[in-house]
Amino acid sequence: MSALGKFLEERPWGDQVLRLAARIAASWRDGVSAIIRSVHPQEEDIWLVTAQIGLYRQSTRFATFLIPIGAFVIAEANEPWIARATRMTWLGAIVALCAIMHFIDRYMEATDDGSLAALRSRAKAYIGLNTLFLAGWCSMSVFLWAPGEPVNHMMLILVLACSLAGSIAISAVHPASAVTVLAVHAVFIVGPTALSPYALDHTLAGLAAVFILLMAGQVVALTAAMTKMLTLEHERAGIVEGLRLAKEDSDSERARAGDAVRAKSQFLSNMNHELRTPMNAILGFSELMKTVAYGTTPEKCAEYAGIIHDSGQNLLSLIDDMLDLAKIEGGKLYLRESEFSFAHLVSEAVEEQEAVAKTRNILLSKTIERGLPNLRADERGMRQIVGNLLSNALKFTPPGGAVFVFAHMEAGGRLVFGVDDTGIGIAPEDQAHVFERFGKGRHDVATADKGTGLGLAIVKGFTEAHDGVVTLESALGVGTRVTVYLPEDRLVKPAARSAVA
């Protein structure tokens, strides 16, 4: 610690002086840092310096047109003391500087790409142009100075003092510009009066120095206030933008919630139909068997039992679908992996649906690549995938249409399979939602057999559980193609490359 510091600590008022000195030093460091950042901003200063330059430019937008008028008035006011040639030369220089500043400012605005480098160049250019213009403007105390004429001297000092006050108020938003304004005015106000041999001019120099010190204090206060104002405006704009985005998210979530509610209502309505149909069959035919309404022949009993059995199977399948989807969405789907022939699984699935296809007058065919390797996966899950794809295709393909099942190896080693149909297709705006729970396209409206909306959601869930990918291609009136890709590590052995239909 210095001797001065020890001396102050020993005095009762010394602590206050030290704290005041520390605050002054901190303010000085902050001020110097603000000046440097306003000319050479960093990434975090881009918004602030952009706002500072923008506000400064907006405040001086019409200055290049008004200043020549003021310069003309000043030149004419000095007519009693200064020759016309000198006055017109100074006026012409001011007009030329204003024109140069205007065109350079327009050029910088047109070439500004918003980058950090462009912002730094623009800030430095503003400081350079500002210094050049201020030097030309304040040079009135040199070119229009008439030695020995106190009225001339007082008028010029008064004009420059007013210029300094107004310029400080405008430039305080940009710290480096404010310091430039203060420094250039100080040189041209104090310099000529201090160098003059007359006592009155020395008095003017002293008064000007005091005024400049007062203006320096104004620079510090106004710069801090303007920076705070811009910071608050930036934060306010950020809050407003955040609220806007939150409102958009809220509206989007509300719309999605509405869609989910409508989909759920439609799902429950369809589920009611899906559950009641087989249940009615079970109850109806079991009641017939119980009351022996149509006799007790073995043939009738066997027929009724078959209907009851099929209805029970439909109910069980529906319940399994609901349970599978609940496990998928809850992240509790566990795969029971085993090795099996995928080609045989697809063939069985097609055979099971042949009767349905024949009843609906739909051509059902398959193309399975010969020599497909065995698959290590959850066999029931794979049956769910193929069965749901086939069921959906048959459901939404009109009579006379066709459904094609395919399975082959991709060049990269993945197993590719899926179903291609010539059905009514899915609208583009609905394709993003068909794999969601209860997600159905508008084609559901066109068919009486709407289903529960669980099929493709289950397909997607089981496919992703096997590290696979499912895609959909569809066009209204053309048909739909759903393709499943399973990774190479799910295959047990390589496959041959010839295909059979």
Short mmCIF file of C-alpha atoms in Angstrom, two decimals:
data_model
loop_
_atom_site.label_atom_id
_atom_site.label_comp_id
_atom_site.label_asym_id
_atom_site.label_seq_id
_atom_site.Cartn_x
_atom_site.Cartn_y
_atom_site.Cartn_z
CA MET A 1 0.00 0.00 0.00
CA SER A 2 1.29 3.48 -0.89
CA ALA A 3 2.12 6.16 1.70
CA LEU A 4 -0.90 8.16 0.53
CA GLY A 5 -3.17 5.16 1.14
CA LYS A 6 -1.80 4.69 4.66
CA PHE A 7 -2.22 8.39 5.34
CA LEU A 8 -5.86 8.33 4.27
CA GLU A 9 -6.63 5.20 6.29
CA GLU A 10 -5.39 6.94 9.43
CA ARG A 11 -7.84 9.84 8.97
CA PRO A 12 -11.53 9.56 10.00
CA TRP A 13 -12.63 10.76 6.57
CA GLY A 14 -10.02 8.70 4.75
CA ASP A 15 -12.28 5.69 4.18
CA GLN A 16 -14.85 7.85 2.41
CA VAL A 17 -12.16 9.36 0.20
CA LEU A 18 -10.86 5.91 -0.73
CA ARG A 19 -14.35 4.67 -1.60
CA LEU A 20 -14.95 7.80 -3.69
CA ALA A 21 -11.64 7.27 -5.47
CA ALA A 22 -12.51 3.63 -6.11
CA ARG A 23 -15.88 4.62 -7.61
CA ILE A 24 -14.22 7.25 -9.80
CA ALA A 25 -11.64 4.71 -10.97
CA ALA A 26 -14.36 2.15 -11.71
CA SER A 27 -16.40 4.75 -13.61
CA TRP A 28 -13.31 5.71 -15.57
CA ARG A 29 -12.60 2.08 -16.50
CA ASP A 30 -16.24 1.53 -17.48
CA GLY A 31 -16.21 4.69 -19.57
CA VAL A 32 -13.04 3.75 -21.42
CA SER A 33 -14.39 0.24 -21.99
CA ALA A 34 -17.68 1.65 -23.36
CA ILE A 35 -15.79 3.92 -25.76
CA ILE A 36 -13.64 1.04 -27.04
CA ARG A 37 -16.64 -1.28 -27.45
CA SER A 38 -18.59 1.38 -29.36
CA VAL A 39 -15.80 1.49 -31.97
CA HIS A 40 -14.58 -2.13 -31.83
CA PRO A 41 -17.58 -4.20 -30.65
CA GLN A 42 -17.46 -7.88 -29.77
CA GLU A 43 -20.10 -10.47 -30.60
CA GLU A 44 -22.10 -9.70 -27.47
CA ASP A 45 -22.05 -5.97 -28.29
CA ILE A 46 -23.49 -6.24 -31.81
CA TRP A 47 -27.07 -5.40 -30.82
CA LEU A 48 -25.96 -2.45 -28.64
CA VAL A 49 -23.60 -0.81 -31.15
CA THR A 50 -26.08 -1.39 -33.97
CA ALA A 51 -28.74 0.37 -31.91
CA GLN A 52 -26.33 3.19 -30.97
CA ILE A 53 -25.32 3.88 -34.56
CA GLY A 54 -28.89 3.57 -35.78
CA LEU A 55 -30.20 6.06 -33.21
CA TYR A 56 -27.29 8.46 -33.83
CA ARG A 57 -27.86 8.32 -37.58
CA GLN A 58 -31.59 8.87 -37.11
CA SER A 59 -30.88 11.96 -34.96
CA THR A 60 -28.51 13.45 -37.56
CA ARG A 61 -30.48 12.42 -40.65
CA PHE A 62 -31.37 15.98 -41.68
CA ALA A 63 -28.20 17.63 -40.37
CA THR A 64 -26.45 17.48 -43.75
CA PHE A 65 -29.25 19.62 -45.21
CA LEU A 66 -29.64 22.07 -42.30
CA ILE A 67 -25.99 22.68 -41.41
CA PRO A 68 -25.16 24.46 -44.72
CA ILE A 69 -27.97 26.90 -43.92
CA GLY A 70 -26.53 27.55 -40.47
CA ALA A 71 -23.04 27.94 -41.96
CA PHE A 72 -24.37 30.52 -44.43
CA VAL A 73 -25.97 32.53 -41.59
CA ILE A 74 -22.72 32.45 -39.57
CA ALA A 75 -20.65 33.48 -42.58
CA GLU A 76 -22.95 36.43 -43.27
CA ALA A 77 -22.95 37.44 -39.60
CA ASN A 78 -19.16 37.85 -39.80
CA GLU A 79 -19.39 40.13 -42.84
CA PRO A 80 -18.25 43.24 -40.86
CA TRP A 81 -14.90 41.64 -39.98
CA ILE A 82 -14.05 38.89 -42.51
CA ALA A 83 -13.51 39.23 -46.25
CA ARG A 84 -16.12 37.69 -48.53
CA ALA A 85 -13.63 35.33 -50.20
CA THR A 86 -12.63 33.84 -46.83
CA ARG A 87 -16.23 33.47 -45.71
CA MET A 88 -17.32 31.81 -48.96
CA THR A 89 -14.33 29.48 -48.91
CA TRP A 90 -15.24 28.30 -45.41
CA LEU A 91 -18.92 27.97 -46.39
CA GLY A 92 -18.01 25.97 -49.52
CA ALA A 93 -15.87 23.61 -47.44
CA ILE A 94 -18.76 22.97 -45.04
CA VAL A 95 -21.16 22.28 -47.92
CA ALA A 96 -18.65 19.89 -49.51
CA LEU A 97 -18.14 18.05 -46.21
CA CYS A 98 -21.91 17.67 -45.76
CA ALA A 99 -22.25 16.22 -49.28
CA ILE A 100 -19.35 13.81 -48.72
CA MET A 101 -20.83 12.63 -45.41
CA HIS A 102 -24.25 12.12 -46.99
CA PHE A 103 -23.03 9.95 -49.86
CA ILE A 104 -20.59 7.93 -47.76
CA ASP A 105 -23.35 7.29 -45.21
CA ARG A 106 -25.68 6.07 -47.98
CA TYR A 107 -22.94 3.80 -49.34
CA MET A 108 -22.19 2.26 -45.95
CA GLU A 109 -25.88 1.63 -45.34
CA ALA A 110 -26.25 -0.08 -48.72
CA THR A 111 -23.20 -2.31 -48.23
CA ASP A 112 -23.86 -3.23 -44.60
CA ASP A 113 -24.40 -7.01 -44.43
CA GLY A 114 -25.05 -7.12 -40.69
CA SER A 115 -21.79 -8.92 -39.89
CA LEU A 116 -19.48 -8.05 -37.01
CA ALA A 117 -16.72 -6.93 -39.40
CA ALA A 118 -19.12 -4.64 -41.27
CA LEU A 119 -20.33 -3.15 -37.99
CA ARG A 120 -16.78 -2.43 -36.86
CA SER A 121 -15.95 -0.79 -40.19
CA ARG A 122 -19.09 1.29 -40.02
CA ALA A 123 -18.37 2.45 -36.46
CA LYS A 124 -14.81 3.48 -37.36
CA ALA A 125 -16.04 5.22 -40.49
CA TYR A 126 -18.56 7.22 -38.48
CA ILE A 127 -15.85 8.33 -36.05
CA GLY A 128 -13.54 9.35 -38.92
CA LEU A 129 -16.25 11.24 -40.80
CA ASN A 130 -17.48 12.85 -37.58
CA THR A 131 -13.98 14.05 -36.70
CA LEU A 132 -13.42 15.43 -40.21
CA PHE A 133 -16.73 17.26 -40.27
CA LEU A 134 -16.37 18.67 -36.75
CA ALA A 135 -12.88 19.94 -37.56
CA GLY A 136 -14.28 21.74 -40.62
CA TRP A 137 -17.27 23.13 -38.73
CA CYS A 138 -15.32 24.28 -35.66
CA SER A 139 -12.63 25.82 -37.86
CA MET A 140 -14.85 28.93 -37.90
CA SER A 141 -12.86 30.01 -34.82
CA VAL A 142 -9.78 30.08 -37.07
CA PHE A 143 -11.00 31.20 -40.51
CA LEU A 144 -13.63 33.64 -39.23
CA TRP A 145 -11.51 34.95 -36.32
CA ALA A 146 -10.87 38.71 -36.52
CA PRO A 147 -7.95 39.74 -34.23
CA GLY A 148 -8.80 42.56 -31.86
CA GLU A 149 -12.56 42.25 -32.37
CA PRO A 150 -14.11 41.10 -29.07
CA VAL A 151 -17.65 41.03 -30.48
CA ASN A 152 -16.47 38.65 -33.22
CA HIS A 153 -14.67 36.49 -30.67
CA MET A 154 -17.64 36.28 -28.28
CA MET A 155 -20.02 35.47 -31.14
CA LEU A 156 -17.85 32.61 -32.42
CA ILE A 157 -17.32 31.19 -28.92
CA LEU A 158 -21.06 31.42 -28.24
CA VAL A 159 -21.88 29.64 -31.52
CA LEU A 160 -19.38 26.86 -30.79
CA ALA A 161 -20.65 26.51 -27.20
CA CYS A 162 -24.20 26.07 -28.49
CA SER A 163 -22.91 23.65 -31.11
CA LEU A 164 -21.12 21.66 -28.41
CA ALA A 165 -24.20 21.45 -26.20
CA GLY A 166 -26.44 20.33 -29.07
CA SER A 167 -23.90 17.86 -30.45
CA ILE A 168 -23.39 16.29 -27.01
CA ALA A 169 -27.14 15.75 -26.64
CA ILE A 170 -27.26 14.02 -30.05
CA SER A 171 -24.03 12.01 -29.91
CA ALA A 172 -24.28 10.83 -26.29
CA VAL A 173 -25.96 7.66 -27.54
CA HIS A 174 -22.61 6.58 -29.08
CA PRO A 175 -19.77 7.03 -26.54
CA ALA A 176 -16.91 7.32 -29.05
CA SER A 177 -18.77 9.95 -31.08
CA ALA A 178 -19.57 11.93 -27.91
CA VAL A 179 -15.89 11.97 -26.92
CA THR A 180 -14.93 13.09 -30.44
CA VAL A 181 -17.47 15.93 -30.30
CA LEU A 182 -16.14 17.07 -26.92
CA ALA A 183 -12.46 16.89 -27.91
CA VAL A 184 -12.77 18.70 -31.25
CA HIS A 185 -14.93 21.48 -29.83
CA ALA A 186 -12.55 21.89 -26.87
CA VAL A 187 -9.59 22.40 -29.21
CA PHE A 188 -11.29 25.05 -31.33
CA ILE A 189 -13.00 26.86 -28.45
CA VAL A 190 -10.11 27.06 -25.97
CA GLY A 191 -7.24 27.14 -28.48
CA PRO A 192 -7.77 30.51 -30.27
CA THR A 193 -8.83 32.31 -27.07
CA ALA A 194 -5.92 30.95 -25.03
CA LEU A 195 -3.38 31.92 -27.75
CA SER A 196 -4.83 35.41 -28.16
CA PRO A 197 -2.77 38.30 -26.67
CA TYR A 198 -5.90 40.01 -25.33
CA ALA A 199 -7.03 39.73 -21.70
CA LEU A 200 -10.71 39.42 -22.66
CA ASP A 201 -9.93 36.39 -24.79
CA HIS A 202 -8.08 34.80 -21.86
CA THR A 203 -11.21 35.29 -19.75
CA LEU A 204 -13.24 33.65 -22.50
CA ALA A 205 -10.74 30.78 -22.53
CA GLY A 206 -11.22 30.21 -18.81
CA LEU A 207 -14.99 30.32 -19.06
CA ALA A 208 -14.87 27.97 -22.06
CA ALA A 209 -12.72 25.50 -20.13
CA VAL A 210 -15.21 25.45 -17.26
CA PHE A 211 -18.08 24.96 -19.73
CA ILE A 212 -16.24 22.09 -21.42
CA LEU A 213 -15.73 20.39 -18.06
CA LEU A 214 -19.46 20.70 -17.42
CA MET A 215 -20.13 19.21 -20.84
CA ALA A 216 -17.75 16.35 -20.04
CA GLY A 217 -19.90 15.54 -17.01
CA GLN A 218 -22.96 15.67 -19.26
CA VAL A 219 -21.27 13.23 -21.65
CA VAL A 220 -20.77 10.72 -18.83
CA ALA A 221 -24.32 11.09 -17.50
CA LEU A 222 -26.06 11.09 -20.88
CA THR A 223 -24.01 8.19 -22.22
CA ALA A 224 -24.83 6.05 -19.17
CA ALA A 225 -28.52 6.99 -19.42
CA MET A 226 -28.73 6.26 -23.15
CA THR A 227 -26.96 2.91 -22.73
CA LYS A 228 -29.39 1.99 -19.96
CA MET A 229 -32.32 3.05 -22.14
CA LEU A 230 -31.12 0.94 -25.08
CA THR A 231 -30.52 -2.03 -22.77
CA LEU A 232 -34.02 -1.77 -21.36
CA GLU A 233 -35.46 -1.46 -24.86
CA HIS A 234 -33.48 -4.52 -25.97
CA GLU A 235 -34.74 -6.49 -22.98
CA ARG A 236 -38.30 -5.28 -23.60
CA ALA A 237 -38.07 -6.35 -27.25
CA GLY A 238 -36.73 -9.72 -26.11
CA ILE A 239 -39.62 -10.13 -23.67
CA VAL A 240 -42.14 -9.15 -26.34
CA GLU A 241 -40.60 -11.58 -28.81
CA GLY A 242 -40.57 -14.29 -26.15
CA LEU A 243 -44.24 -13.64 -25.39
CA ARG A 244 -45.05 -13.76 -29.11
CA LEU A 245 -43.28 -17.07 -29.53
CA ALA A 246 -44.91 -18.39 -26.35
CA LYS A 247 -48.31 -17.37 -27.69
CA GLU A 248 -47.59 -19.09 -30.99
CA ASP A 249 -46.51 -22.22 -29.12
CA SER A 250 -49.59 -21.99 -26.93
CA ASP A 251 -51.87 -21.59 -29.94
CA SER A 252 -50.14 -24.49 -31.65
CA GLU A 253 -50.42 -26.68 -28.56
CA ARG A 254 -54.07 -25.66 -28.15
CA ALA A 255 -54.75 -26.61 -31.76
CA ARG A 256 -52.95 -29.91 -31.30
CA ALA A 257 -54.87 -30.55 -28.10
CA GLY A 258 -58.11 -29.84 -29.97
CA ASP A 259 -57.08 -32.22 -32.73
CA ALA A 260 -56.17 -34.84 -30.12
CA VAL A 261 -59.54 -34.46 -28.41
CA ARG A 262 -61.38 -34.81 -31.72
CA ALA A 263 -59.22 -37.78 -32.71
CA LYS A 264 -59.81 -39.39 -29.33
CA SER A 265 -63.57 -38.87 -29.64
CA GLN A 266 -63.52 -40.40 -33.11
CA PHE A 267 -61.36 -43.24 -31.80
CA LEU A 268 -63.81 -43.98 -29.00
CA SER A 269 -66.69 -43.87 -31.47
CA ASN A 270 -64.91 -46.28 -33.81
CA MET A 271 -63.81 -48.43 -30.88
CA ASN A 272 -67.42 -48.67 -29.77
CA HIS A 273 -68.27 -50.09 -33.19
CA GLU A 274 -65.23 -52.39 -33.26
CA LEU A 275 -66.01 -53.80 -29.81
CA ARG A 276 -69.77 -54.11 -30.21
CA THR A 277 -69.69 -55.94 -33.55
CA PRO A 278 -67.84 -59.08 -32.37
CA MET A 279 -69.42 -58.84 -28.93
CA ASN A 280 -72.91 -58.82 -30.42
CA ALA A 281 -71.99 -61.85 -32.50
CA ILE A 282 -70.66 -63.67 -29.43
CA LEU A 283 -73.68 -62.84 -27.31
CA GLY A 284 -76.20 -63.43 -30.10
CA PHE A 285 -74.97 -66.82 -31.25
CA SER A 286 -74.21 -68.02 -27.73
CA GLU A 287 -77.80 -67.07 -26.83
CA LEU A 288 -79.06 -69.07 -29.81
CA MET A 289 -77.05 -72.07 -28.68
CA LYS A 290 -78.32 -71.61 -25.13
CA THR A 291 -82.00 -71.36 -26.04
CA VAL A 292 -81.75 -73.97 -28.80
CA ALA A 293 -83.81 -71.67 -31.05
CA TYR A 294 -82.71 -73.37 -34.23
CA GLY A 295 -82.33 -76.88 -33.07
CA THR A 296 -79.43 -78.74 -31.66
CA THR A 297 -77.86 -80.19 -34.78
CA PRO A 298 -74.09 -80.54 -34.58
CA GLU A 299 -73.70 -78.63 -37.85
CA LYS A 300 -75.49 -75.56 -36.47
CA CYS A 301 -73.59 -75.71 -33.20
CA ALA A 302 -70.30 -75.95 -35.07
CA GLU A 303 -71.26 -72.98 -37.27
CA TYR A 304 -72.23 -70.86 -34.27
CA ALA A 305 -69.12 -71.89 -32.38
CA GLY A 306 -66.98 -70.89 -35.37
CA ILE A 307 -68.62 -67.45 -35.49
CA ILE A 308 -68.16 -67.04 -31.74
CA HIS A 309 -64.53 -68.12 -32.03
CA ASP A 310 -63.80 -65.68 -34.89
CA SER A 311 -65.50 -62.84 -33.00
CA GLY A 312 -63.46 -63.67 -29.91
CA GLN A 313 -60.30 -63.64 -32.01
CA ASN A 314 -61.22 -60.20 -33.35
CA LEU A 315 -61.79 -58.93 -29.82
CA LEU A 316 -58.50 -60.41 -28.64
CA SER A 317 -56.64 -58.85 -31.58
CA LEU A 318 -58.19 -55.46 -30.84
CA ILE A 319 -57.29 -55.68 -27.15
CA ASP A 320 -53.75 -56.76 -28.05
CA ASP A 321 -53.42 -53.72 -30.32
CA MET A 322 -54.51 -51.40 -27.53
CA LEU A 323 -52.14 -53.01 -25.04
CA ASP A 324 -49.25 -52.94 -27.51
CA LEU A 325 -49.81 -49.25 -28.20
CA ALA A 326 -49.97 -48.50 -24.48
CA LYS A 327 -46.64 -50.30 -23.99
CA ILE A 328 -45.07 -48.46 -26.94
CA GLU A 329 -46.15 -45.06 -25.67
CA GLY A 330 -45.16 -45.89 -22.11
CA GLY A 331 -41.72 -47.08 -23.18
CA LYS A 332 -42.42 -50.51 -21.72
CA LEU A 333 -42.43 -52.55 -24.91
CA TYR A 334 -40.11 -55.53 -24.44
CA LEU A 335 -39.09 -57.56 -27.46
CA ARG A 336 -39.03 -61.34 -27.24
CA GLU A 337 -36.48 -61.97 -29.92
CA SER A 338 -36.05 -65.25 -31.72
CA GLU A 339 -34.79 -66.45 -35.08
CA PHE A 340 -37.44 -67.19 -37.72
CA SER A 341 -38.03 -67.16 -41.47
CA PHE A 342 -39.34 -63.75 -42.45
CA ALA A 343 -40.29 -64.93 -45.94
CA HIS A 344 -42.50 -67.63 -44.40
CA LEU A 345 -44.06 -65.06 -42.05
CA VAL A 346 -44.99 -62.78 -44.95
CA SER A 347 -46.43 -65.67 -46.96
CA GLU A 348 -48.60 -66.72 -44.02
CA ALA A 349 -49.84 -63.15 -43.55
CA VAL A 350 -50.82 -62.93 -47.22
CA GLU A 351 -52.60 -66.29 -47.10
CA GLU A 352 -54.62 -65.16 -44.06
CA GLN A 353 -55.87 -62.12 -45.97
CA GLU A 354 -56.59 -63.85 -49.28
CA ALA A 355 -60.19 -64.59 -48.35
CA VAL A 356 -60.78 -60.94 -47.42
CA ALA A 357 -59.21 -59.76 -50.68
CA LYS A 358 -61.33 -62.19 -52.69
CA THR A 359 -64.51 -61.09 -50.92
CA ARG A 360 -63.75 -57.43 -51.73
CA ASN A 361 -62.69 -58.22 -55.33
CA ILE A 362 -59.12 -57.00 -54.75
CA LEU A 363 -56.06 -58.54 -56.38
CA LEU A 364 -53.61 -59.55 -53.64
CA SER A 365 -50.10 -60.61 -54.68
CA LYS A 366 -46.65 -60.84 -53.19
CA THR A 367 -43.05 -60.54 -54.40
CA ILE A 368 -40.54 -62.05 -51.99
CA GLU A 369 -36.88 -62.22 -52.87
CA ARG A 370 -35.62 -65.78 -52.95
CA GLY A 371 -33.14 -66.68 -50.26
CA LEU A 372 -34.12 -64.01 -47.75
CA PRO A 373 -32.12 -64.59 -44.58
CA ASN A 374 -33.72 -65.51 -41.32
CA LEU A 375 -34.56 -62.61 -39.06
CA ARG A 376 -33.74 -62.16 -35.37
CA ALA A 377 -36.63 -60.13 -33.98
CA ASP A 378 -39.87 -60.28 -32.04
CA GLU A 379 -41.94 -62.58 -34.26
CA ARG A 380 -45.27 -61.39 -32.91
CA GLY A 381 -44.19 -57.79 -33.49
CA MET A 382 -43.26 -58.56 -37.10
CA ARG A 383 -46.64 -60.24 -37.61
CA GLN A 384 -48.29 -57.12 -36.19
CA ILE A 385 -46.39 -54.93 -38.67
CA VAL A 386 -47.18 -57.02 -41.74
CA GLY A 387 -50.75 -57.74 -40.63
CA ASN A 388 -51.59 -54.09 -39.96
CA LEU A 389 -50.07 -52.97 -43.27
CA LEU A 390 -52.09 -55.57 -45.16
CA SER A 391 -55.28 -54.83 -43.25
CA ASN A 392 -54.97 -51.08 -43.90
CA ALA A 393 -54.25 -51.57 -47.60
CA LEU A 394 -57.25 -53.88 -48.08
CA LYS A 395 -59.49 -51.62 -46.05
CA PHE A 396 -58.82 -48.52 -48.17
CA THR A 397 -58.56 -50.13 -51.59
CA PRO A 398 -61.84 -50.09 -53.56
CA PRO A 399 -63.12 -53.17 -55.41
CA GLY A 400 -61.16 -53.86 -58.56
CA GLY A 401 -57.97 -52.51 -57.04
CA ALA A 402 -54.75 -54.29 -56.17
CA VAL A 403 -52.52 -54.77 -53.14
CA PHE A 404 -48.88 -55.84 -53.52
CA VAL A 405 -46.68 -57.16 -50.72
CA PHE A 406 -42.92 -57.03 -51.26
CA ALA A 407 -39.80 -58.05 -49.36
CA HIS A 408 -36.19 -57.91 -50.55
CA MET A 409 -32.64 -57.07 -49.57
CA GLU A 410 -31.31 -53.57 -50.16
CA ALA A 411 -27.89 -53.02 -51.73
CA GLY A 412 -26.61 -51.64 -48.42
CA GLY A 413 -27.64 -54.81 -46.57
CA ARG A 414 -30.93 -53.70 -45.01
CA LEU A 415 -34.11 -55.73 -45.19
CA VAL A 416 -36.86 -53.84 -47.03
CA PHE A 417 -40.51 -54.86 -46.99
CA GLY A 418 -43.90 -53.25 -47.18
CA VAL A 419 -47.27 -53.00 -48.90
CA ASP A 420 -48.19 -51.07 -52.04
CA ASP A 421 -51.85 -50.49 -52.92
CA THR A 422 -53.95 -48.74 -55.55
CA GLY A 423 -56.34 -47.37 -52.94
CA ILE A 424 -57.81 -43.90 -52.51
CA GLY A 425 -54.58 -42.47 -51.05
CA ILE A 426 -53.87 -39.95 -48.32
CA ALA A 427 -53.88 -36.16 -48.66
CA PRO A 428 -50.42 -34.51 -48.33
CA GLU A 429 -51.47 -32.48 -45.28
CA ASP A 430 -52.54 -35.68 -43.47
CA GLN A 431 -49.48 -37.80 -44.21
CA ALA A 432 -47.48 -36.35 -41.32
CA HIS A 433 -50.10 -37.54 -38.82
CA VAL A 434 -51.06 -41.03 -39.98
CA PHE A 435 -48.39 -42.66 -37.78
CA GLU A 436 -49.65 -40.88 -34.65
CA ARG A 437 -51.99 -42.47 -32.14
CA PHE A 438 -55.55 -42.24 -33.48
CA GLY A 439 -53.96 -40.59 -36.54
CA LYS A 440 -56.08 -41.08 -39.65
CA GLY A 441 -56.13 -39.34 -42.99
CA ARG A 442 -59.18 -37.84 -44.61
CA HIS A 443 -59.60 -41.02 -46.59
CA ASP A 444 -61.31 -42.33 -43.44
CA VAL A 445 -64.31 -40.21 -44.27
CA ALA A 446 -64.73 -41.98 -47.58
CA THR A 447 -65.02 -45.48 -46.17
CA ALA A 448 -67.48 -47.03 -43.78
CA ASP A 449 -64.89 -49.36 -42.29
CA LYS A 450 -62.87 -46.66 -40.53
CA GLY A 451 -61.02 -48.81 -38.02
CA THR A 452 -59.54 -47.60 -34.75
CA GLY A 453 -56.61 -45.58 -36.05
CA LEU A 454 -54.10 -47.73 -34.16
CA GLY A 455 -52.63 -49.77 -37.02
CA LEU A 456 -49.93 -47.48 -38.39
CA ALA A 457 -49.07 -46.21 -34.91
CA ILE A 458 -48.34 -49.82 -33.90
CA VAL A 459 -46.38 -50.39 -37.12
CA LYS A 460 -44.20 -47.36 -36.33
CA GLY A 461 -43.76 -48.37 -32.70
CA PHE A 462 -42.66 -51.95 -33.44
CA THR A 463 -40.43 -50.83 -36.33
CA GLU A 464 -38.58 -48.29 -34.20
CA ALA A 465 -38.30 -50.80 -31.36
CA HIS A 466 -36.35 -52.95 -33.84
CA ASP A 467 -34.13 -49.97 -34.76
CA GLY A 468 -35.89 -49.68 -38.09
CA VAL A 469 -37.50 -46.91 -40.11
CA VAL A 470 -40.94 -46.73 -41.72
CA THR A 471 -41.81 -44.39 -44.60
CA LEU A 472 -45.00 -43.55 -46.43
CA GLU A 473 -45.63 -42.37 -49.99
CA SER A 474 -49.16 -41.58 -51.06
CA ALA A 475 -51.22 -39.56 -53.50
CA LEU A 476 -54.97 -39.04 -53.58
CA GLY A 477 -56.64 -41.30 -56.13
CA VAL A 478 -53.37 -43.11 -56.89
CA GLY A 479 -52.61 -45.23 -53.85
CA THR A 480 -50.28 -45.65 -50.89
CA ARG A 481 -46.94 -47.35 -50.37
CA VAL A 482 -45.67 -48.03 -46.86
CA THR A 483 -42.08 -49.29 -46.61
CA VAL A 484 -40.26 -50.69 -43.58
CA TYR A 485 -36.45 -50.80 -43.35
CA LEU A 486 -34.78 -53.11 -40.81
CA PRO A 487 -31.05 -52.79 -40.06
CA GLU A 488 -28.53 -55.30 -41.34
CA ASP A 489 -27.66 -56.52 -37.84
CA ARG A 490 -31.18 -58.00 -37.56
CA LEU A 491 -30.38 -60.51 -40.36
CA VAL A 492 -28.94 -63.88 -39.51
CA LYS A 493 -27.27 -64.74 -42.83
CA PRO A 494 -26.77 -63.16 -46.27
CA ALA A 495 -29.44 -63.55 -48.92
CA ALA A 496 -29.45 -64.58 -52.55
CA ARG A 497 -30.41 -61.95 -55.14
CA SER A 498 -33.02 -63.55 -57.42
CA ALA A 499 -36.66 -62.61 -56.95
CA VAL A 500 -39.80 -64.64 -57.49
CA ALA A 501 -43.44 -63.58 -57.57
#
